[in-house]
Short mmCIF file of C-alpha atoms and ligand atoms in Angstrom, two decimals:
data_model
loop_
_atom_site.label_atom_id
_atom_site.label_comp_id
_atom_site.label_asym_id
_atom_site.label_seq_id
_atom_site.Cartn_x
_atom_site.Cartn_y
_atom_site.Cartn_z
CA MET A 962 12.09 -41.62 10.48
CA SER A 963 9.06 -39.69 12.20
CA SER A 964 6.03 -39.71 11.75
CA GLU A 965 5.74 -36.35 10.90
CA THR A 966 8.47 -36.70 7.58
CA ALA A 967 7.34 -39.50 7.01
CA ARG A 968 2.76 -38.26 6.28
CA ARG A 969 2.69 -36.98 2.83
CA THR A 970 2.16 -33.16 2.86
CA SER A 971 -0.42 -33.53 1.04
CA ASP A 972 -2.26 -36.01 3.11
CA ILE A 973 -4.67 -34.55 6.08
CA PRO A 974 -3.61 -36.33 9.14
CA GLU A 975 -6.15 -39.29 10.01
CA GLN A 976 -6.05 -38.83 13.44
CA GLY A 977 -5.43 -35.13 14.45
CA LEU A 978 -1.76 -34.13 16.16
CA PRO A 979 -1.33 -32.99 18.97
CA GLN A 980 -1.43 -28.85 19.14
CA ASN A 981 2.64 -29.21 20.59
CA ALA A 982 3.53 -30.97 17.64
CA ILE A 983 1.75 -28.56 14.90
CA ILE A 984 3.28 -25.64 16.79
CA LYS A 985 7.27 -27.70 16.57
CA GLU A 986 6.62 -28.49 12.37
CA LEU A 987 5.17 -24.75 12.37
CA GLU A 988 8.29 -22.95 13.71
CA ALA A 989 9.81 -25.05 11.51
CA LYS A 990 8.72 -25.49 8.44
CA LEU A 991 8.35 -21.39 8.76
CA GLN A 992 12.34 -20.61 9.54
CA ARG A 993 12.86 -19.62 5.66
CA ASP A 994 10.58 -16.91 5.91
CA PHE A 995 11.92 -13.53 5.94
CA THR A 996 11.03 -11.13 10.01
CA TYR A 997 11.15 -7.61 10.05
CA SER A 998 12.65 -8.30 13.36
CA SER A 999 15.59 -9.82 11.57
CA GLY A 1000 16.21 -6.48 10.04
CA LYS A 1001 16.51 -8.22 6.66
CA ILE A 1002 13.39 -6.62 4.97
CA LEU A 1003 13.72 -3.37 3.19
CA CYS A 1004 11.64 -4.13 0.16
CA SER A 1005 8.38 -4.41 1.78
CA MET A 1006 5.54 -0.95 2.15
CA CYS A 1007 4.32 -3.56 5.17
CA THR A 1008 5.73 -3.70 8.03
CA ASN A 1009 5.46 -5.35 11.21
CA PRO A 1010 2.16 -4.39 13.28
CA HIS A 1011 2.01 -2.65 16.04
CA SER A 1012 1.74 -4.60 19.25
CA PHE A 1013 -1.93 -3.32 20.50
CA ALA A 1014 -3.87 -3.64 16.37
CA LYS A 1015 -2.77 -6.98 17.15
CA GLN A 1016 -3.96 -8.16 20.37
CA ILE A 1017 -6.81 -5.93 19.03
CA TYR A 1018 -7.65 -8.45 16.39
CA ARG A 1019 -6.71 -11.28 17.57
CA ASN A 1020 -10.28 -10.70 20.03
CA TYR A 1021 -11.99 -10.26 17.82
CA LEU A 1022 -11.30 -12.56 15.08
CA GLU A 1023 -15.23 -13.85 15.09
CA LYS A 1024 -16.64 -10.63 13.14
CA ASN A 1025 -17.94 -10.29 10.03
CA LEU A 1026 -18.13 -7.22 7.82
CA GLY A 1027 -20.37 -8.79 5.38
CA ASP A 1028 -23.11 -9.50 8.42
CA PRO A 1029 -24.29 -6.40 9.00
CA SER A 1030 -27.68 -7.98 10.97
CA LEU A 1031 -25.26 -9.81 13.42
CA PHE A 1032 -22.88 -7.17 14.09
CA PRO A 1033 -23.92 -4.29 13.95
CA ALA A 1034 -21.99 -2.79 16.34
CA SER A 1035 -18.51 -3.23 14.38
CA ILE A 1036 -19.47 -2.08 11.41
CA GLU A 1037 -20.37 0.91 13.10
CA LEU A 1038 -16.82 1.14 13.99
CA GLU A 1039 -15.81 0.64 10.35
CA GLN A 1040 -18.25 3.73 10.59
CA GLU A 1041 -16.49 5.93 12.38
CA THR A 1042 -12.77 4.78 11.27
CA ILE A 1043 -13.73 5.44 7.67
CA ARG A 1044 -14.31 8.92 9.22
CA MET A 1045 -11.95 8.93 11.13
CA LEU A 1046 -9.38 8.97 7.81
CA GLY A 1047 -12.05 10.68 6.26
CA SER A 1048 -10.43 14.06 8.48
CA LEU A 1049 -7.02 13.61 8.06
CA LEU A 1050 -7.50 13.73 3.79
CA SER A 1051 -9.79 15.80 4.53
CA ASN A 1052 -13.67 14.96 4.50
CA PRO A 1053 -14.50 13.82 6.78
CA LYS A 1054 -17.54 13.12 5.69
CA ALA A 1055 -16.30 10.54 3.45
CA SER A 1056 -18.04 6.64 3.56
CA GLY A 1057 -16.15 3.62 2.74
CA HIS A 1058 -14.75 0.11 3.25
CA ILE A 1059 -11.77 -1.14 5.13
CA VAL A 1060 -11.15 -3.89 2.81
CA SER A 1061 -8.61 -6.07 2.47
CA GLY A 1062 -5.74 -3.77 0.73
CA GLY A 1063 -5.05 -1.21 -1.74
CA THR A 1064 -5.69 -4.19 -4.52
CA GLU A 1065 -9.03 -3.94 -3.42
CA ALA A 1066 -9.42 -0.47 -2.90
CA ASN A 1067 -8.14 0.40 -6.24
CA ILE A 1068 -10.43 -2.28 -8.51
CA ILE A 1069 -14.11 -0.37 -5.95
CA ALA A 1070 -12.64 2.72 -7.35
CA LEU A 1071 -12.81 1.68 -11.31
CA TRP A 1072 -16.00 -0.40 -10.52
CA ALA A 1073 -17.60 3.10 -9.27
CA ALA A 1074 -16.20 5.11 -11.50
CA ARG A 1075 -17.23 2.86 -14.69
CA ASN A 1076 -20.65 2.36 -13.31
CA LEU A 1077 -21.16 5.73 -12.48
CA ALA A 1078 -19.87 6.82 -16.03
CA LYS A 1079 -22.16 4.63 -18.04
CA LYS A 1080 -19.82 4.44 -20.87
CA GLU A 1081 -19.69 1.00 -22.64
CA ARG A 1082 -15.68 -0.40 -22.88
CA GLY A 1083 -14.05 3.55 -21.28
CA GLU A 1084 -11.24 3.93 -20.88
CA VAL A 1085 -8.99 4.77 -17.72
CA ILE A 1086 -6.34 6.75 -18.13
CA VAL A 1087 -3.37 5.93 -15.54
CA PRO A 1088 0.82 7.47 -15.40
CA VAL A 1089 2.63 4.56 -16.24
CA SER A 1090 3.99 4.15 -12.44
CA ALA A 1091 0.20 3.14 -11.08
CA HIS A 1092 0.50 -0.18 -9.77
CA TYR A 1093 -0.61 -2.81 -11.30
CA SER A 1094 -3.83 -3.59 -9.05
CA PHE A 1095 -5.06 -0.84 -12.49
CA ASP A 1096 -4.37 -4.12 -14.45
CA LYS A 1097 -6.39 -6.11 -12.47
CA ALA A 1098 -8.92 -3.55 -12.31
CA SER A 1099 -9.70 -3.27 -15.87
CA ASP A 1100 -8.81 -6.99 -16.94
CA LEU A 1101 -12.13 -7.72 -14.85
CA LEU A 1102 -13.94 -4.45 -14.98
CA ASN A 1103 -13.75 -4.84 -19.04
CA LEU A 1104 -11.99 -1.61 -19.03
CA LYS A 1105 -8.31 -0.48 -21.66
CA LEU A 1106 -6.34 1.48 -19.12
CA ILE A 1107 -4.83 4.21 -20.83
CA LYS A 1108 -1.34 4.74 -19.81
CA VAL A 1109 0.73 8.31 -19.58
CA LYS A 1110 4.39 8.79 -19.60
CA LEU A 1111 6.24 11.01 -17.37
CA ASN A 1112 7.51 13.88 -16.54
CA ARG A 1113 11.92 14.94 -15.77
CA ARG A 1114 10.35 14.05 -11.84
CA PHE A 1115 9.12 10.91 -12.44
CA GLN A 1116 5.59 12.24 -12.25
CA MET A 1117 2.77 11.63 -14.16
CA ASP A 1118 3.17 13.99 -17.29
CA VAL A 1119 -0.46 15.19 -17.32
CA LYS A 1120 -0.39 17.37 -19.91
CA ALA A 1121 -0.43 13.38 -21.68
CA ALA A 1122 -3.33 12.66 -19.67
CA GLU A 1123 -5.29 15.29 -20.73
CA LYS A 1124 -4.65 14.70 -24.09
CA ALA A 1125 -5.54 10.75 -23.54
CA ILE A 1126 -9.09 12.19 -23.22
CA THR A 1127 -11.88 10.30 -25.10
CA SER A 1128 -15.72 10.34 -24.86
CA LYS A 1129 -15.22 7.10 -23.86
CA THR A 1130 -12.63 8.14 -20.91
CA VAL A 1131 -14.34 7.01 -17.17
CA ALA A 1132 -11.33 7.55 -15.40
CA ILE A 1133 -7.96 9.35 -14.40
CA VAL A 1134 -6.22 7.69 -11.63
CA GLY A 1135 -2.79 10.05 -9.90
CA VAL A 1136 -0.89 8.02 -7.45
CA ALA A 1137 0.21 10.07 -4.02
CA GLY A 1138 3.23 7.87 -3.29
CA SER A 1139 4.63 5.24 -6.36
CA THR A 1140 5.03 2.02 -6.14
CA GLY A 1141 8.92 1.83 -7.14
CA LEU A 1142 9.76 5.97 -6.49
CA GLY A 1143 7.54 6.76 -3.94
CA VAL A 1144 5.93 9.49 -6.03
CA VAL A 1145 2.82 11.98 -5.53
CA ASP A 1146 1.79 13.18 -9.33
CA SER A 1147 0.55 16.56 -9.37
CA ILE A 1148 -2.80 16.25 -7.67
CA ARG A 1149 -4.30 19.10 -7.62
CA GLU A 1150 -3.43 19.93 -12.21
CA LEU A 1151 -5.03 16.23 -12.78
CA SER A 1152 -8.26 16.97 -10.18
CA GLU A 1153 -8.15 20.60 -11.97
CA ILE A 1154 -8.53 18.82 -15.51
CA ALA A 1155 -10.92 16.60 -14.08
CA SER A 1156 -13.44 18.78 -13.14
CA ALA A 1157 -12.57 20.51 -16.04
CA HIS A 1158 -13.82 17.41 -18.27
CA ASN A 1159 -16.27 16.44 -15.65
CA ILE A 1160 -13.82 13.22 -15.27
CA TYR A 1161 -14.67 11.11 -12.12
CA LEU A 1162 -9.98 10.78 -10.65
CA HIS A 1163 -9.39 8.66 -8.21
CA VAL A 1164 -6.44 8.91 -5.99
CA ASP A 1165 -3.90 5.61 -5.22
CA ALA A 1166 -2.96 6.93 -2.17
CA ALA A 1167 -2.38 3.11 0.09
CA PHE A 1168 1.43 4.65 0.63
CA GLY A 1169 1.11 7.83 0.75
CA GLY A 1170 -1.64 8.56 2.40
CA PHE A 1171 -0.78 7.57 5.76
CA VAL A 1172 2.50 9.94 5.36
CA LEU A 1173 1.65 12.74 2.97
CA PRO A 1174 -0.92 13.79 6.16
CA PHE A 1175 1.96 15.27 8.56
CA LEU A 1176 4.71 15.78 6.57
CA LYS A 1177 3.15 19.72 6.99
CA GLU A 1178 3.75 19.28 10.36
CA LEU A 1179 7.11 17.94 9.68
CA GLY A 1180 8.63 20.31 8.50
CA TYR A 1181 8.62 19.35 4.76
CA LYS A 1182 7.36 20.83 1.94
CA PRO A 1183 2.90 20.02 2.22
CA LEU A 1184 1.58 18.37 -1.29
CA ASP A 1185 -1.80 17.92 -1.84
CA PHE A 1186 -3.18 15.13 -2.84
CA ASP A 1187 -7.21 14.51 -0.80
CA PHE A 1188 -10.55 15.33 -1.18
CA ARG A 1189 -9.10 19.38 0.44
CA LEU A 1190 -9.02 19.01 -4.43
CA PRO A 1191 -12.81 18.96 -5.05
CA GLY A 1192 -12.02 16.91 -8.24
CA VAL A 1193 -10.37 14.15 -5.98
CA CYS A 1194 -13.31 11.39 -5.92
CA SER A 1195 -12.43 8.50 -4.07
CA ILE A 1196 -9.26 7.50 -2.52
CA THR A 1197 -7.12 4.10 -1.68
CA ILE A 1198 -5.31 4.15 1.71
CA ASP A 1199 -3.99 1.35 3.60
CA PRO A 1200 -3.59 0.66 7.04
CA HIS A 1201 -1.37 -2.68 6.31
CA LYS A 1202 0.98 -0.12 4.70
CA MET A 1203 2.02 3.69 6.71
CA GLY A 1204 -1.88 2.42 9.43
CA LEU A 1205 0.63 0.02 10.96
CA ALA A 1206 -2.37 -2.10 11.32
CA PRO A 1207 -2.01 -6.02 10.80
CA ILE A 1208 -3.21 -7.91 7.65
CA PRO A 1209 -5.61 -7.49 5.95
CA ALA A 1210 -6.20 -3.38 5.84
CA GLY A 1211 -7.09 -1.18 2.89
CA GLY A 1212 -9.39 1.40 3.26
CA ILE A 1213 -11.17 3.28 0.54
CA LEU A 1214 -13.05 6.31 0.89
CA PHE A 1215 -15.15 7.89 -1.39
CA ARG A 1216 -16.03 11.56 -0.90
CA ASP A 1217 -19.72 11.09 -0.28
CA ALA A 1218 -21.77 7.91 -0.69
CA LYS A 1219 -23.96 8.34 -3.94
CA MET A 1220 -20.38 7.43 -4.87
CA SER A 1221 -20.10 4.31 -3.72
CA GLU A 1222 -24.36 3.25 -4.01
CA ALA A 1223 -23.44 2.90 -7.52
CA ILE A 1224 -21.20 -0.61 -6.56
CA SER A 1225 -24.18 -1.47 -4.24
CA MET A 1226 -25.38 -4.58 -4.87
CA LYS A 1227 -28.72 -5.83 -2.89
CA VAL A 1228 -28.20 -9.32 -0.60
CA PRO A 1229 -31.13 -11.32 -0.37
CA TYR A 1230 -30.82 -13.92 2.03
CA LEU A 1231 -28.86 -11.91 5.32
CA THR A 1232 -29.88 -12.46 8.89
CA GLY A 1233 -31.75 -9.35 8.87
CA GLY A 1234 -33.45 -9.51 5.58
CA GLU A 1235 -32.81 -7.30 2.15
CA MET A 1236 -29.39 -5.64 2.66
CA LYS A 1237 -27.31 -3.57 0.22
CA GLN A 1238 -23.16 -4.08 -0.06
CA SER A 1239 -21.18 -2.33 -1.85
CA THR A 1240 -18.23 -4.24 -1.72
CA LEU A 1241 -16.34 -6.56 -3.85
CA LEU A 1242 -15.73 -9.56 -0.70
CA GLY A 1243 -19.13 -10.42 1.04
CA THR A 1244 -17.55 -11.70 4.28
CA ARG A 1245 -14.96 -9.86 5.59
CA SER A 1246 -12.85 -9.07 8.29
CA GLY A 1247 -14.29 -7.42 12.03
CA ALA A 1248 -11.29 -7.67 13.15
CA SER A 1249 -9.31 -6.16 10.62
CA ALA A 1250 -11.55 -3.15 10.91
CA VAL A 1251 -11.32 -2.94 14.95
CA ALA A 1252 -7.48 -2.94 14.78
CA VAL A 1253 -7.28 -0.52 12.61
CA TRP A 1254 -9.87 1.67 15.20
CA ALA A 1255 -8.23 0.96 18.09
CA LEU A 1256 -5.33 1.39 15.97
CA LEU A 1257 -6.32 5.45 15.42
CA MET A 1258 -7.30 5.72 18.64
CA HIS A 1259 -4.12 4.76 20.43
CA LEU A 1260 -1.83 6.02 18.88
CA GLY A 1261 -3.81 9.59 17.43
CA ARG A 1262 -2.38 11.56 15.25
CA ALA A 1263 0.47 12.71 16.67
CA GLY A 1264 1.49 8.93 17.11
CA TYR A 1265 1.68 9.29 13.01
CA ALA A 1266 4.18 11.76 13.21
CA ALA A 1267 6.18 10.20 15.33
CA VAL A 1268 5.63 7.52 13.23
CA VAL A 1269 6.42 8.93 10.32
CA LYS A 1270 9.64 11.53 11.29
CA ARG A 1271 11.54 8.72 11.56
CA CYS A 1272 10.92 7.04 8.82
CA LEU A 1273 11.69 10.04 7.12
CA GLY A 1274 14.12 10.85 8.64
CA LEU A 1275 16.49 7.23 8.12
CA THR A 1276 15.41 7.83 4.98
CA TRP A 1277 17.53 11.09 4.83
CA LYS A 1278 20.04 9.56 6.50
CA LEU A 1279 19.85 6.83 3.55
CA VAL A 1280 20.61 8.85 0.65
CA GLU A 1281 23.56 10.40 2.37
CA GLY A 1282 24.97 6.68 2.62
CA ILE A 1283 24.61 5.44 -0.88
CA GLN A 1284 25.03 8.98 -2.04
CA ARG A 1285 28.71 8.67 -0.08
CA ILE A 1286 29.08 4.95 -2.52
CA ASP A 1287 31.66 5.32 -5.45
CA GLY A 1288 29.00 4.02 -7.94
CA LEU A 1289 25.85 4.63 -7.17
CA ASP A 1290 23.38 7.42 -6.88
CA ILE A 1291 19.91 7.52 -6.50
CA VAL A 1292 16.92 7.37 -9.10
CA THR A 1293 14.98 11.15 -7.40
CA LYS A 1294 14.82 13.02 -4.40
CA PRO A 1295 12.52 11.16 -2.77
CA THR A 1296 9.45 12.49 -1.42
CA LEU A 1297 8.60 10.10 1.25
CA ASN A 1298 10.01 6.80 1.98
CA VAL A 1299 10.88 4.88 -0.25
CA VAL A 1300 13.99 5.72 -2.39
CA GLY A 1301 15.54 4.10 -5.53
CA VAL A 1302 19.68 3.37 -6.31
CA LYS A 1303 20.50 3.85 -9.83
CA SER A 1304 24.44 2.66 -11.28
CA ASP A 1305 25.90 4.02 -14.13
CA ARG A 1306 28.55 1.24 -13.67
CA ILE A 1307 27.33 -1.64 -12.60
CA ASP A 1308 24.29 -3.68 -13.79
CA VAL A 1309 22.16 -3.56 -10.68
CA HIS A 1310 21.02 -6.90 -11.51
CA LEU A 1311 24.18 -8.16 -10.07
CA ILE A 1312 23.85 -5.71 -7.41
CA PHE A 1313 20.52 -6.91 -5.85
CA GLN A 1314 21.52 -10.76 -6.03
CA GLU A 1315 24.82 -10.37 -4.41
CA LEU A 1316 22.71 -8.15 -1.57
CA ARG A 1317 20.40 -10.89 -1.19
CA LYS A 1318 23.11 -13.34 -1.01
CA HIS A 1319 24.05 -11.26 2.22
CA GLY A 1320 20.53 -11.60 3.60
CA TRP A 1321 19.13 -8.28 2.59
CA ALA A 1322 15.64 -9.00 0.91
CA VAL A 1323 15.27 -4.99 -1.58
CA SER A 1324 13.07 -4.81 -4.66
CA LEU A 1325 14.09 -4.74 -8.70
CA PHE A 1326 12.68 -2.06 -10.58
CA LEU A 1327 13.47 -2.47 -14.39
CA ASP A 1328 16.51 -0.40 -13.93
CA TYR A 1329 17.13 0.58 -10.48
CA LEU A 1330 16.56 -0.99 -7.16
CA ARG A 1331 13.34 -0.23 -3.81
CA VAL A 1332 14.89 0.20 -0.65
CA VAL A 1333 11.82 1.26 1.57
CA ILE A 1334 11.76 2.55 5.40
CA MET A 1335 9.50 1.42 6.73
CA PRO A 1336 8.83 1.63 10.65
CA HIS A 1337 10.90 -2.03 11.90
CA THR A 1338 13.86 0.12 10.00
CA LYS A 1339 16.06 0.96 13.16
CA PRO A 1340 18.99 2.89 12.00
CA SER A 1341 21.67 -0.76 12.91
CA TYR A 1342 20.08 -1.93 10.20
CA ILE A 1343 20.77 1.18 7.43
CA LYS A 1344 23.77 1.02 9.21
CA ARG A 1345 25.29 -2.43 8.15
CA PHE A 1346 23.16 -2.33 4.86
CA LEU A 1347 25.61 0.62 3.80
CA GLU A 1348 28.41 -1.66 5.06
CA ASP A 1349 27.57 -4.30 3.24
CA LEU A 1350 26.64 -1.78 -0.33
CA GLN A 1351 29.93 -0.48 0.03
CA ARG A 1352 31.60 -4.07 0.12
CA ILE A 1353 29.39 -6.10 -2.80
CA LEU A 1354 30.54 -1.76 -5.37
CA GLU A 1355 33.89 -2.45 -4.34
CA ASN A 1356 33.89 -6.84 -5.33
CA LEU A 1357 31.80 -6.11 -8.71
CA ARG A 1358 34.15 -3.60 -9.64
CA THR A 1359 37.25 -4.81 -8.99
C1 LIG B 2254 0.49 2.56 -5.28
C2 LIG B 2254 0.21 1.32 -4.02
N1 LIG B 2254 -0.94 0.96 -4.59
C3 LIG B 2254 -2.13 -0.24 -4.73
C4 LIG B 2254 -0.97 -1.73 -3.84
C5 LIG B 2254 -1.59 -2.71 -3.41
O1 LIG B 2254 -1.78 -3.00 -2.21
P1 LIG B 2254 -1.64 -4.37 -2.30
O2 LIG B 2254 -0.52 -5.63 -2.40
O3 LIG B 2254 -2.50 -4.28 -0.18
O4 LIG B 2254 -2.97 -4.69 -2.89
C6 LIG B 2254 0.23 -1.17 -3.83
C7 LIG B 2254 1.05 -2.69 -3.27
O5 LIG B 2254 1.87 -1.49 -2.64
C8 LIG B 2254 1.07 -0.32 -3.84
O6 LIG B 2254 2.44 0.44 -3.81
#
């Protein structure tokens, strides 16, 4: 038995091991993980980060945005990044932060909304399609989530949302690119309702934020979802999803700085003396923000538009292929690069299990499968996936 296998996995080695041995052990241990390069990941809203962003990230691992007077230049780059994301979302004056992901961004948004509203045991109106990070946020912030039904197009039912407003409502949440089907709620109508009732409106564009701004120039129907709509107070947009940035990189943008001040805390002990902080985390990755900055500069709008064009083109190829398979159909016509697959004849759980046996990773929802076409997906993967799916359906039918 080698010394490596004899070692209990709970022990820190008494004497350190050589780096080469550790690298070999890691390679062996991590082999079971899926890789984006295999083409088999069709379920994730994340992707293999852009190689330039990875390089930049590695260069700046020591940067800590939680200590601004030590890293003022990194903070400045974070704020430039926020302004660039702000202009992508029609408000270059937006304030905010690069955070750890969509979950943290959504928590921060509801935290600000709750503090601004100053209501006891406040309520937040969300569509039933909202990401579960809002359940976490409501639990943490002692808010009650009011979940509103969807309309026939799987969007939040706007009338039901308006009906749900009470004196305790502190926020309405609209989703621009839902987790399950990539559906975009009618943010324009939600903005009108929120403005009329003077209620905070947060838009979760964690996924759609890097797709929707490019639809018009790519010849698709544009959808209003951002700060152009006067009722929108904050937006989640995640660089580590369709932004191609290394994990962790989420974004929370507020219409103006006054909103984020509602959650600012004094930090008494930092290098530069007492300071204010309006993030959930203290120590935060500067490498994340710098990598996002670098990638926005490198790809530019045209680079991101090209990524979106490719993903949407492949999405339509997938849709056509699914509709050709007897027994399968799509749940709804996709708006973004997310496809729901359903069957009226075969239990989708069985299809899911068979796909898994063939090495494919798709997401399983209650009554449909979700396929996300991310930048790592190639046409040849879609072709193989459809061939396997066709065979699986034939076998399950017999
Ligand atoms: C719409 C939406 N919001 C928020 C999140 C949470 O993002 P994260 O996993 O980066 O915390 C997701 C995750 O897929 C999502 O789809």
